[in-house]
Amino acid sequence: MNFFRGVMGGQQPGPQPSGAETIQKLCDRVASSTLLEDRRDAVRALKSLSKKYRFEVGTQAMDHLVHILQTDRSDSEILGYALDTLYNIICNDEEEEQDESEDAVSPVPVSGKHKNVSMPDENAQKQADDLGAQFTDKFIQDSENVTLLLTLLEEFDFHVRWPAVKLLTALLKNQCAQVQGVILVSPMGVSRLMDLLADSREVIRNDGLLLLQQLTKGNAAIQKIVAFENAFERLLDIITEEGSSDGGIVVEDCLLLLLNLLKNNSSNQNFFKEGSYIQRMKPWFEVGDDNSGWSAQKVTNLHLMLQLVRVMVSPVNSPGASASCQKSMYQCGLLQQLCTILMATGVPADILTETINTVSEVIRGSQVNQDYFASVNAPSNPPRPAIVVLLMSMVNERQPFVLRCAVLYCFQCFLYKNQKGQGEIVATLLPSTIDANSISAGQLLCGGLFSADSLSNWCAAVALAHALQDNLTQKEQLLRVQLATSLGKPPVSLLQQCTNILSQGDKINRRGSKVQTRVGLLMLLCTWINNCPIAVTHFLHNQDNVPFLTGQISENLGEDERLVQGLCALLLGICIYYNDNSLENYTKEKLKQLIEKRIGKENFVEKLGFITKHELYSRAAQKPQPVFPSPEQMLFDHEFTKLVKELEGVITKAVHKSSEDEKKEEEVKKTLEQHDSIVTQYKDLIREQDAQIQELKEQVASVSSQNEQMQTSITQQLAQIQQHKDQYNILKLKLGKDNQSQANSQADGSQVNGIQTEELTQLREEVEELRKQHTLLQTQLGDKDILINTLRSEAQTAEGTAGGSDNTEILKELEALRSQVQSQLAEINQLQTERQELLRRAEAVTSDAVPSSESATDTAKVAELESRLAAQTSETERLKEEARSRVGLEQQLASATSTVAILQTEKTKLQTEVQESKKEQDDLLMLLADQDQKIHSLKQKLKDLGETVDDEDDLDARDQTDDDDEEEDEENDD
């Protein structure tokens, strides 16, 4: 222990060892000591030296420290010292950590973030970074080391778990991709890290948040795993517990982690939306009436919360996903809450700017959200629309530049794919809708367009261009706008005023860049007349416009003016491409001749190419939001870059085309238009014929169904007629027998008078029943006649309309059916006649007063019927018994079949086992044959070498001789 006292304690007499020597001795002691206490003291000494002698400890002691982590898992204290030492040599942050003594532990900070005490020299910091990266590479060369740290995270002891979290965070900061790869393939690696969020000790939970921030950077696979480990639920719970936007730095860490999980990850965004987590964001943005005194942390938290909303509805997301999130935000009231912040007073400028950007993307392309935003009013007296209030800020040069850009973006998003909103904005400029008592959006845009501030000119021009984007109706409506320039002068059109300002740009004193104003006006004019021949005609009608454009393009101006030249070339090219040749002086051909004479086609195309070669053009083409570092660089609009890309090629082709090519093109277009018109006519004709065919098919189907119904009805009637015939025959036979028995036995009638009366009553009832059935049949036959006549008339009508063979066949079938009905009617009439005869005979029998002797015959007949009934009953019982026995036999047969199937399966299994046994026997025989062959070859070799080798035959003979000798000896002994 004297050695450790020399290291840890006071000065010892004699020469002192150097730091490297001391570290080497400590490393030897860690490697060679058998006592746990000695190793623990050595590791603690290395920890105390690891900051001052970082390089020496890292190069000499890292392997020993890793070995300690592997072998001394039972002692949490030595594990904590080893982890702290590794953290000190790998971490690059210059920070003052609290030293831990052997007996007590100092209090740890609640938050996991550490603030730098002093700013080191840049070179020293760079060297420290390089050293940390080197030691990190050395540590993760063996991936098992990272897996070992993940295993140590399962330890609940604070002195082990917290240093392990910090060490993993440092490794991820230095070599993120490599450590992410190891954690990703480690079983339950991410799940162990997610368990840190559930730790009851806040310092571990907070440092776990920092660890997960580093882990989820730029790795979509890990982001998905973390999200499906219920990260959203846990993080939102922590944010709520910490006070939402009023919370501390822990809320900030949670929001940063949420941004890592959601940004550019469509899978996690969809999971976030489907999990109804968007609804849980609404309480974050509830602000009170008193918004003064916002803390810096609250501003940071709210800023991150707004960024989180923007991530869900970013224009770079798929349109379907963004639209779904926009719908959810409107339904849950999040958009309404954001608009409340937008119109609130006392909100910090940066929060207001970010709120405007957020509202912009929530309403972009969503008609419902755009309509709601148009209905929002500012809490002023009198109330004004929010759009008007925002435009007032945009054209106010005293407002911050970032805020003005945000308002412009909001206006652009409001008009994006919103023709209704575009019409409302343009309508505020039309003479019939102007209200002199209120300020409208159109008035603000015109004021900004012609103000002395170049930035206001540019913003107003771009905003007005978005009101015309892809909307031919509003482009034509805007031509009606008239402006009063000064007293006593006639009003001029808005189009003419824009060109006047453009041509006088150098003569007007403006604050800011003159190029910016001219670029804005040129972008507005290009958007306005694009794909609008009427606007092109109005533009060319002014005799000064074309000479001004050609003069601008042909001049040799400086670098700043080259962009203006390119835009002038684009404007002139649009006038050529969309020219309807209504003005004789400025037809397509004359404009191209003018370009060729004054500019030159090649020079014109070169000037046109200046637009896309400009560095600010590519920056503006990247994303819709106008983000510029300074007002001077605010030159291009995102939607205008799309227009330039679309028109550059077609204008180049249009300028190079000759008049003959254009004539050919026009002829081809006319031919195609005629062809298209003919095709359209044929399509209409085919549609009409298809409709007629479909209608005829429906009629045929209806007639067929009616035919089937008639067939069914006729079949039923035939069955009824047959039944009536049978009944009639039975009655006829019965009456015949009755008459015969009456003639033979009149003297014995007094004995059976009661029986005869009962039979006569039964006959009357049957005759009455037959009468009712006959009446019913006559009614049904009348209905069928009416139905047949109706079907015949419909069939004749269908035959006259369609002329199809199917209707003719149906008519033939109907005629056949009618003939069958007529024949059946004749039979029914015959039956009716016979029934009348029966009635007459029955009445005659009833009126006869002389007793008849038919009772004996009736008794015999009843006896015969009873015997037949008994026979039929016995036959029925016999058939039932046979059916039961057959069912039993079928059950036995099924049981036998299943037994046979089972036996067949067992037989198959046995055959398979026999085949396998045969195969194994064959293999054994082959092995025995190989062994015999080897033994024979070895014996032959031994014989060749001169050794005496007994064959099996010799051995058998010798054994036989020995047996004979033994028998002889036994006989001699006897």
Tab-separated table of N, CA and C in Angstrom, residues 793-899:
chain	number	residue	atom	x	y	z
A	793	SER	N	-97.441	-7.251	-77.146
A	793	SER	CA	-97.297	-5.849	-77.592
A	793	SER	C	-95.884	-5.328	-77.321
A	794	GLU	N	-95.317	-5.671	-76.139
A	794	GLU	CA	-93.943	-5.239	-75.839
A	794	GLU	C	-92.950	-5.881	-76.789
A	795	ALA	N	-93.180	-7.140	-77.089
A	795	ALA	CA	-92.261	-7.833	-78.007
A	795	ALA	C	-92.335	-7.216	-79.391
A	796	GLN	N	-93.567	-6.870	-79.835
A	796	GLN	CA	-93.690	-6.232	-81.144
A	796	GLN	C	-92.989	-4.866	-81.121
A	797	THR	N	-93.138	-4.114	-80.021
A	797	THR	CA	-92.449	-2.815	-79.929
A	797	THR	C	-90.931	-2.995	-79.961
A	798	ALA	N	-90.427	-3.967	-79.173
A	798	ALA	CA	-88.971	-4.218	-79.165
A	798	ALA	C	-88.493	-4.669	-80.523
A	799	GLU	N	-89.319	-5.468	-81.236
A	799	GLU	CA	-88.918	-5.936	-82.563
A	799	GLU	C	-88.846	-4.771	-83.525
A	800	GLY	N	-89.806	-3.813	-83.386
A	800	GLY	CA	-89.771	-2.656	-84.271
A	800	GLY	C	-88.597	-1.749	-83.978
A	801	THR	N	-88.144	-1.700	-82.712
A	801	THR	CA	-87.041	-0.809	-82.353
A	801	THR	C	-85.690	-1.430	-82.677
A	802	ALA	N	-85.457	-2.619	-82.228
A	802	ALA	CA	-84.142	-3.244	-82.373
A	802	ALA	C	-84.056	-4.197	-83.529
A	803	GLY	N	-85.187	-4.790	-83.887
A	803	GLY	CA	-85.173	-5.739	-85.013
A	803	GLY	C	-84.379	-6.964	-84.720
A	804	GLY	N	-84.254	-7.349	-83.447
A	804	GLY	CA	-83.407	-8.487	-83.096
A	804	GLY	C	-84.136	-9.794	-83.265
A	805	SER	N	-83.398	-10.836	-83.476
A	805	SER	CA	-83.961	-12.180	-83.619
A	805	SER	C	-84.413	-12.743	-82.289
A	806	ASP	N	-83.842	-12.220	-81.168
A	806	ASP	CA	-84.223	-12.742	-79.842
A	806	ASP	C	-85.693	-12.476	-79.558
A	807	ASN	N	-86.210	-11.303	-79.935
A	807	ASN	CA	-87.617	-10.978	-79.681
A	807	ASN	C	-88.550	-11.883	-80.490
A	808	THR	N	-88.180	-12.205	-81.733
A	808	THR	CA	-88.999	-13.095	-82.571
A	808	THR	C	-89.133	-14.463	-81.922
A	809	GLU	N	-87.990	-14.960	-81.383
A	809	GLU	CA	-88.041	-16.259	-80.714
A	809	GLU	C	-88.948	-16.200	-79.486
A	810	ILE	N	-88.870	-15.110	-78.769
A	810	ILE	CA	-89.722	-14.985	-77.576
A	810	ILE	C	-91.195	-14.969	-77.979
A	811	LEU	N	-91.536	-14.287	-79.091
A	811	LEU	CA	-92.923	-14.260	-79.557
A	811	LEU	C	-93.409	-15.657	-79.921
A	812	LYS	N	-92.516	-16.420	-80.582
A	812	LYS	CA	-92.895	-17.801	-80.928
A	812	LYS	C	-93.177	-18.604	-79.663
A	813	GLU	N	-92.303	-18.432	-78.668
A	813	GLU	CA	-92.521	-19.158	-77.420
A	813	GLU	C	-93.848	-18.742	-76.787
A	814	LEU	N	-94.166	-17.455	-76.862
A	814	LEU	CA	-95.422	-16.979	-76.291
A	814	LEU	C	-96.627	-17.577	-77.020
A	815	GLU	N	-96.544	-17.710	-78.379
A	815	GLU	CA	-97.642	-18.325	-79.134
A	815	GLU	C	-97.833	-19.773	-78.732
A	816	ALA	N	-96.693	-20.456	-78.572
A	816	ALA	CA	-96.786	-21.863	-78.150
A	816	ALA	C	-97.444	-21.961	-76.780
A	817	LEU	N	-97.020	-21.063	-75.877
A	817	LEU	CA	-97.615	-21.067	-74.539
A	817	LEU	C	-99.123	-20.804	-74.612
A	818	ARG	N	-99.514	-19.862	-75.488
A	818	ARG	CA	-100.950	-19.544	-75.604
A	818	ARG	C	-101.733	-20.749	-76.119
A	819	SER	N	-101.129	-21.473	-77.075
A	819	SER	CA	-101.824	-22.664	-77.598
A	819	SER	C	-101.998	-23.696	-76.494
A	820	GLN	N	-100.895	-23.825	-75.642
A	820	GLN	CA	-101.013	-24.765	-74.522
A	820	GLN	C	-102.128	-24.331	-73.569
A	821	VAL	N	-102.208	-23.034	-73.320
A	821	VAL	CA	-103.254	-22.539	-72.414
A	821	VAL	C	-104.642	-22.801	-73.006
A	822	GLN	N	-104.794	-22.625	-74.352
A	822	GLN	CA	-106.090	-22.872	-74.992
A	822	GLN	C	-106.510	-24.331	-74.854
A	823	SER	N	-105.491	-25.213	-75.059
A	823	SER	CA	-105.800	-26.644	-74.919
A	823	SER	C	-106.198	-26.970	-73.488
A	824	GLN	N	-105.455	-26.354	-72.523
A	824	GLN	CA	-105.808	-26.591	-71.127
A	824	GLN	C	-107.205	-26.049	-70.814
A	825	LEU	N	-107.577	-24.913	-71.431
A	825	LEU	CA	-108.907	-24.346	-71.219
A	825	LEU	C	-110.004	-25.278	-71.743
A	826	ALA	N	-109.684	-25.910	-72.885
A	826	ALA	CA	-110.658	-26.876	-73.438
A	826	ALA	C	-110.848	-28.048	-72.482
A	827	GLU	N	-109.694	-28.525	-71.925
A	827	GLU	CA	-109.792	-29.638	-70.981
A	827	GLU	C	-110.588	-29.218	-69.735
A	828	ILE	N	-110.358	-27.981	-69.309
A	828	ILE	CA	-111.096	-27.518	-68.119
A	828	ILE	C	-112.588	-27.440	-68.415
A	829	ASN	N	-112.947	-26.988	-69.618
A	829	ASN	CA	-114.383	-26.937	-69.995
A	829	ASN	C	-114.999	-28.335	-69.994
A	830	GLN	N	-114.191	-29.282	-70.506
A	830	GLN	CA	-114.682	-30.680	-70.510
A	830	GLN	C	-114.893	-31.157	-69.083
A	831	LEU	N	-113.899	-30.827	-68.231
A	831	LEU	CA	-114.035	-31.204	-66.822
A	831	LEU	C	-115.263	-30.539	-66.197
A	832	GLN	N	-115.515	-29.304	-66.602
A	832	GLN	CA	-116.686	-28.605	-66.057
A	832	GLN	C	-117.979	-29.317	-66.485
A	833	THR	N	-118.018	-29.740	-67.737
A	833	THR	CA	-119.216	-30.462	-68.226
A	833	THR	C	-119.424	-31.746	-67.444
A	834	GLU	N	-118.293	-32.482	-67.265
A	834	GLU	CA	-118.406	-33.734	-66.522
A	834	GLU	C	-118.822	-33.466	-65.077
A	835	ARG	N	-118.316	-32.323	-64.507
A	835	ARG	CA	-118.696	-31.999	-63.135
A	835	ARG	C	-120.193	-31.728	-63.038
A	836	GLN	N	-120.728	-31.020	-64.071
A	836	GLN	CA	-122.179	-30.781	-64.079
A	836	GLN	C	-122.960	-32.095	-64.132
A	837	GLU	N	-122.431	-33.017	-64.930
A	837	GLU	CA	-123.082	-34.337	-65.019
A	837	GLU	C	-123.064	-35.019	-63.666
A	838	LEU	N	-121.918	-34.908	-62.975
A	838	LEU	CA	-121.803	-35.519	-61.647
A	838	LEU	C	-122.778	-34.876	-60.673
A	839	LEU	N	-122.883	-33.560	-60.751
A	839	LEU	CA	-123.816	-32.884	-59.867
A	839	LEU	C	-125.259	-33.357	-60.132
A	840	ARG	N	-125.560	-33.447	-61.418
A	840	ARG	CA	-126.915	-33.910	-61.766
A	840	ARG	C	-127.180	-35.289	-61.211
A	841	ARG	N	-126.242	-36.214	-61.388
A	841	ARG	CA	-126.415	-37.570	-60.861
A	841	ARG	C	-126.536	-37.550	-59.343
A	842	ALA	N	-125.679	-36.697	-58.690
A	842	ALA	CA	-125.742	-36.655	-57.219
A	842	ALA	C	-127.101	-36.178	-56.741
A	843	GLU	N	-127.631	-35.167	-57.424
A	843	GLU	CA	-128.960	-34.688	-57.029
A	843	GLU	C	-130.026	-35.754	-57.281
A	844	ALA	N	-129.815	-36.481	-58.385
A	844	ALA	CA	-130.783	-37.563	-58.652
A	844	ALA	C	-130.738	-38.600	-57.553
A	845	VAL	N	-129.534	-38.948	-57.128
A	845	VAL	CA	-129.410	-39.948	-56.051
A	845	VAL	C	-130.042	-39.413	-54.777
A	846	THR	N	-129.849	-38.134	-54.525
A	846	THR	CA	-130.382	-37.556	-53.291
A	846	THR	C	-131.915	-37.551	-53.305
A	847	SER	N	-132.474	-37.228	-54.485
A	847	SER	CA	-133.945	-37.129	-54.573
A	847	SER	C	-134.646	-38.483	-54.618
A	848	ASP	N	-133.892	-39.517	-54.852
A	848	ASP	CA	-134.506	-40.873	-54.927
A	848	ASP	C	-134.902	-41.299	-53.522
A	849	ALA	N	-136.181	-41.620	-53.336
A	849	ALA	CA	-136.647	-41.982	-51.989
A	849	ALA	C	-136.507	-43.440	-51.694
A	850	VAL	N	-136.329	-44.300	-52.739
A	850	VAL	CA	-136.264	-45.745	-52.519
A	850	VAL	C	-134.908	-46.064	-51.965
A	851	PRO	N	-134.789	-46.794	-50.852
A	851	PRO	CA	-133.476	-47.139	-50.291
A	851	PRO	C	-132.727	-48.027	-51.249
A	852	SER	N	-131.453	-47.717	-51.360
A	852	SER	CA	-130.573	-48.506	-52.245
A	852	SER	C	-129.812	-49.519	-51.444
A	853	SER	N	-129.254	-50.470	-52.189
A	853	SER	CA	-128.491	-51.552	-51.529
A	853	SER	C	-127.001	-51.418	-51.822
A	854	GLU	N	-126.514	-50.155	-51.867
A	854	GLU	CA	-125.084	-49.978	-52.206
A	854	GLU	C	-124.198	-50.032	-50.958
A	855	SER	N	-124.817	-50.231	-49.803
A	855	SER	CA	-123.993	-50.222	-48.594
A	855	SER	C	-123.011	-51.361	-48.567
A	856	ALA	N	-123.485	-52.520	-49.073
A	856	ALA	CA	-122.554	-53.660	-49.080
A	856	ALA	C	-121.369	-53.377	-49.971
A	857	THR	N	-121.673	-52.745	-51.142
A	857	THR	CA	-120.561	-52.425	-52.066
A	857	THR	C	-119.627	-51.393	-51.443
A	858	ASP	N	-120.233	-50.391	-50.809
A	858	ASP	CA	-119.388	-49.372	-50.168
A	858	ASP	C	-118.562	-49.974	-49.053
A	859	THR	N	-119.187	-50.890	-48.285
A	859	THR	CA	-118.430	-51.521	-47.189
A	859	THR	C	-117.262	-52.303	-47.753
A	860	ALA	N	-117.522	-53.000	-48.849
A	860	ALA	CA	-116.423	-53.775	-49.466
A	860	ALA	C	-115.332	-52.830	-49.964
A	861	LYS	N	-115.809	-51.747	-50.563
A	861	LYS	CA	-114.822	-50.792	-51.093
A	861	LYS	C	-113.982	-50.197	-49.959
A	862	VAL	N	-114.650	-49.838	-48.845
A	862	VAL	CA	-113.901	-49.300	-47.700
A	862	VAL	C	-112.922	-50.318	-47.171
A	863	ALA	N	-113.382	-51.582	-47.096
A	863	ALA	CA	-112.479	-52.637	-46.609
A	863	ALA	C	-111.269	-52.774	-47.523
A	864	GLU	N	-111.572	-52.711	-48.841
A	864	GLU	CA	-110.453	-52.830	-49.801
A	864	GLU	C	-109.479	-51.662	-49.627
A	865	LEU	N	-110.040	-50.440	-49.460
A	865	LEU	CA	-109.153	-49.278	-49.280
A	865	LEU	C	-108.352	-49.393	-47.995
A	866	GLU	N	-109.036	-49.925	-46.923
A	866	GLU	CA	-108.294	-50.082	-45.664
A	866	GLU	C	-107.185	-51.102	-45.805
A	867	SER	N	-107.481	-52.162	-46.545
A	867	SER	CA	-106.412	-53.171	-46.739
A	867	SER	C	-105.258	-52.588	-47.547
A	868	ARG	N	-105.629	-51.817	-48.580
A	868	ARG	CA	-104.553	-51.194	-49.370
A	868	ARG	C	-103.761	-50.198	-48.512
A	869	LEU	N	-104.480	-49.470	-47.673
A	869	LEU	CA	-103.777	-48.537	-46.786
A	869	LEU	C	-102.856	-49.256	-45.830
A	870	ALA	N	-103.350	-50.397	-45.279
A	870	ALA	CA	-102.487	-51.174	-44.368
A	870	ALA	C	-101.264	-51.679	-45.111
A	871	ALA	N	-101.471	-52.120	-46.377
A	871	ALA	CA	-100.334	-52.622	-47.165
A	871	ALA	C	-99.325	-51.489	-47.407
A	872	GLN	N	-99.873	-50.327	-47.766
A	872	GLN	CA	-98.970	-49.198	-48.008
A	872	GLN	C	-98.218	-48.807	-46.733
A	873	THR	N	-98.934	-48.858	-45.602
A	873	THR	CA	-98.273	-48.518	-44.326
A	873	THR	C	-97.167	-49.500	-44.005
A	874	SER	N	-97.455	-50.793	-44.183
A	874	SER	CA	-96.411	-51.801	-43.921
A	874	SER	C	-95.239	-51.635	-44.879
A	875	GLU	N	-95.585	-51.327	-46.154
A	875	GLU	CA	-94.498	-51.115	-47.131
A	875	GLU	C	-93.639	-49.917	-46.720
A	876	THR	N	-94.305	-48.851	-46.224
A	876	THR	CA	-93.554	-47.669	-45.771
A	876	THR	C	-92.655	-47.991	-44.592
A	877	GLU	N	-93.198	-48.787	-43.634
A	877	GLU	CA	-92.380	-49.174	-42.483
A	877	GLU	C	-91.184	-50.002	-42.920
A	878	ARG	N	-91.451	-50.888	-43.894
A	878	ARG	CA	-90.334	-51.733	-44.383
A	878	ARG	C	-89.240	-50.868	-45.039
A	879	LEU	N	-89.685	-49.871	-45.831
A	879	LEU	CA	-88.702	-48.987	-46.482
A	879	LEU	C	-87.930	-48.167	-45.445
A	880	LYS	N	-88.623	-47.725	-44.390
A	880	LYS	CA	-87.919	-46.986	-43.339
A	880	LYS	C	-86.884	-47.851	-42.658
A	881	GLU	N	-87.277	-49.134	-42.402
A	881	GLU	CA	-86.327	-50.047	-41.756
A	881	GLU	C	-85.109	-50.276	-42.643
A	882	GLU	N	-85.388	-50.439	-43.960
A	882	GLU	CA	-84.253	-50.617	-44.880
A	882	GLU	C	-83.365	-49.371	-44.897
A	883	ALA	N	-83.961	-48.197	-44.820
A	883	ALA	CA	-83.156	-46.968	-44.807
A	883	ALA	C	-82.280	-46.905	-43.559
A	884	ARG	N	-82.905	-47.333	-42.398
A	884	ARG	CA	-82.075	-47.324	-41.171
A	884	ARG	C	-80.918	-48.305	-41.292
A	885	SER	N	-81.227	-49.493	-41.777
A	885	SER	CA	-80.143	-50.488	-41.915
A	885	SER	C	-79.085	-49.999	-42.898
A	886	ARG	N	-79.530	-49.307	-43.957
A	886	ARG	CA	-78.563	-48.797	-44.932
A	886	ARG	C	-77.650	-47.746	-44.282
A	887	VAL	N	-78.247	-46.878	-43.435
A	887	VAL	CA	-77.422	-45.889	-42.734
A	887	VAL	C	-76.392	-46.569	-41.855
A	888	GLY	N	-76.834	-47.625	-41.149
A	888	GLY	CA	-75.882	-48.355	-40.298
A	888	GLY	C	-74.762	-48.965	-41.123
A	889	LEU	N	-75.164	-49.568	-42.278
A	889	LEU	CA	-74.131	-50.151	-43.152
A	889	LEU	C	-73.171	-49.075	-43.652
A	890	GLU	N	-73.712	-47.901	-43.987
A	890	GLU	CA	-72.818	-46.824	-44.448
A	890	GLU	C	-71.864	-46.406	-43.347
A	891	GLN	N	-72.343	-46.350	-42.108
A	891	GLN	CA	-71.435	-45.996	-41.008
A	891	GLN	C	-70.358	-47.047	-40.841
A	892	GLN	N	-70.768	-48.340	-40.919
A	892	GLN	CA	-69.768	-49.414	-40.811
A	892	GLN	C	-68.752	-49.321	-41.943
A	893	LEU	N	-69.284	-49.014	-43.150
A	893	LEU	CA	-68.384	-48.907	-44.292
A	893	LEU	C	-67.387	-47.758	-44.087
A	894	ALA	N	-67.886	-46.614	-43.572
A	894	ALA	CA	-66.978	-45.485	-43.325
A	894	ALA	C	-65.928	-45.837	-42.288
A	895	SER	N	-66.373	-46.580	-41.217
A	895	SER	CA	-65.407	-46.992	-40.190
A	895	SER	C	-64.368	-47.930	-40.782
A	896	ALA	N	-64.845	-48.874	-41.595
A	896	ALA	CA	-63.897	-49.814	-42.212
A	896	ALA	C	-62.937	-49.075	-43.141
A	897	THR	N	-63.480	-48.082	-43.868
A	897	THR	CA	-62.611	-47.322	-44.785
A	897	THR	C	-61.534	-46.581	-44.014
A	898	SER	N	-61.908	-45.959	-42.886
A	898	SER	CA	-60.895	-45.253	-42.084
A	898	SER	C	-59.870	-46.215	-41.529
A	899	THR	N	-60.345	-47.429	-41.108
A	899	THR	CA	-59.402	-48.440	-40.591
A	899	THR	C	-58.440	-48.852	-41.692
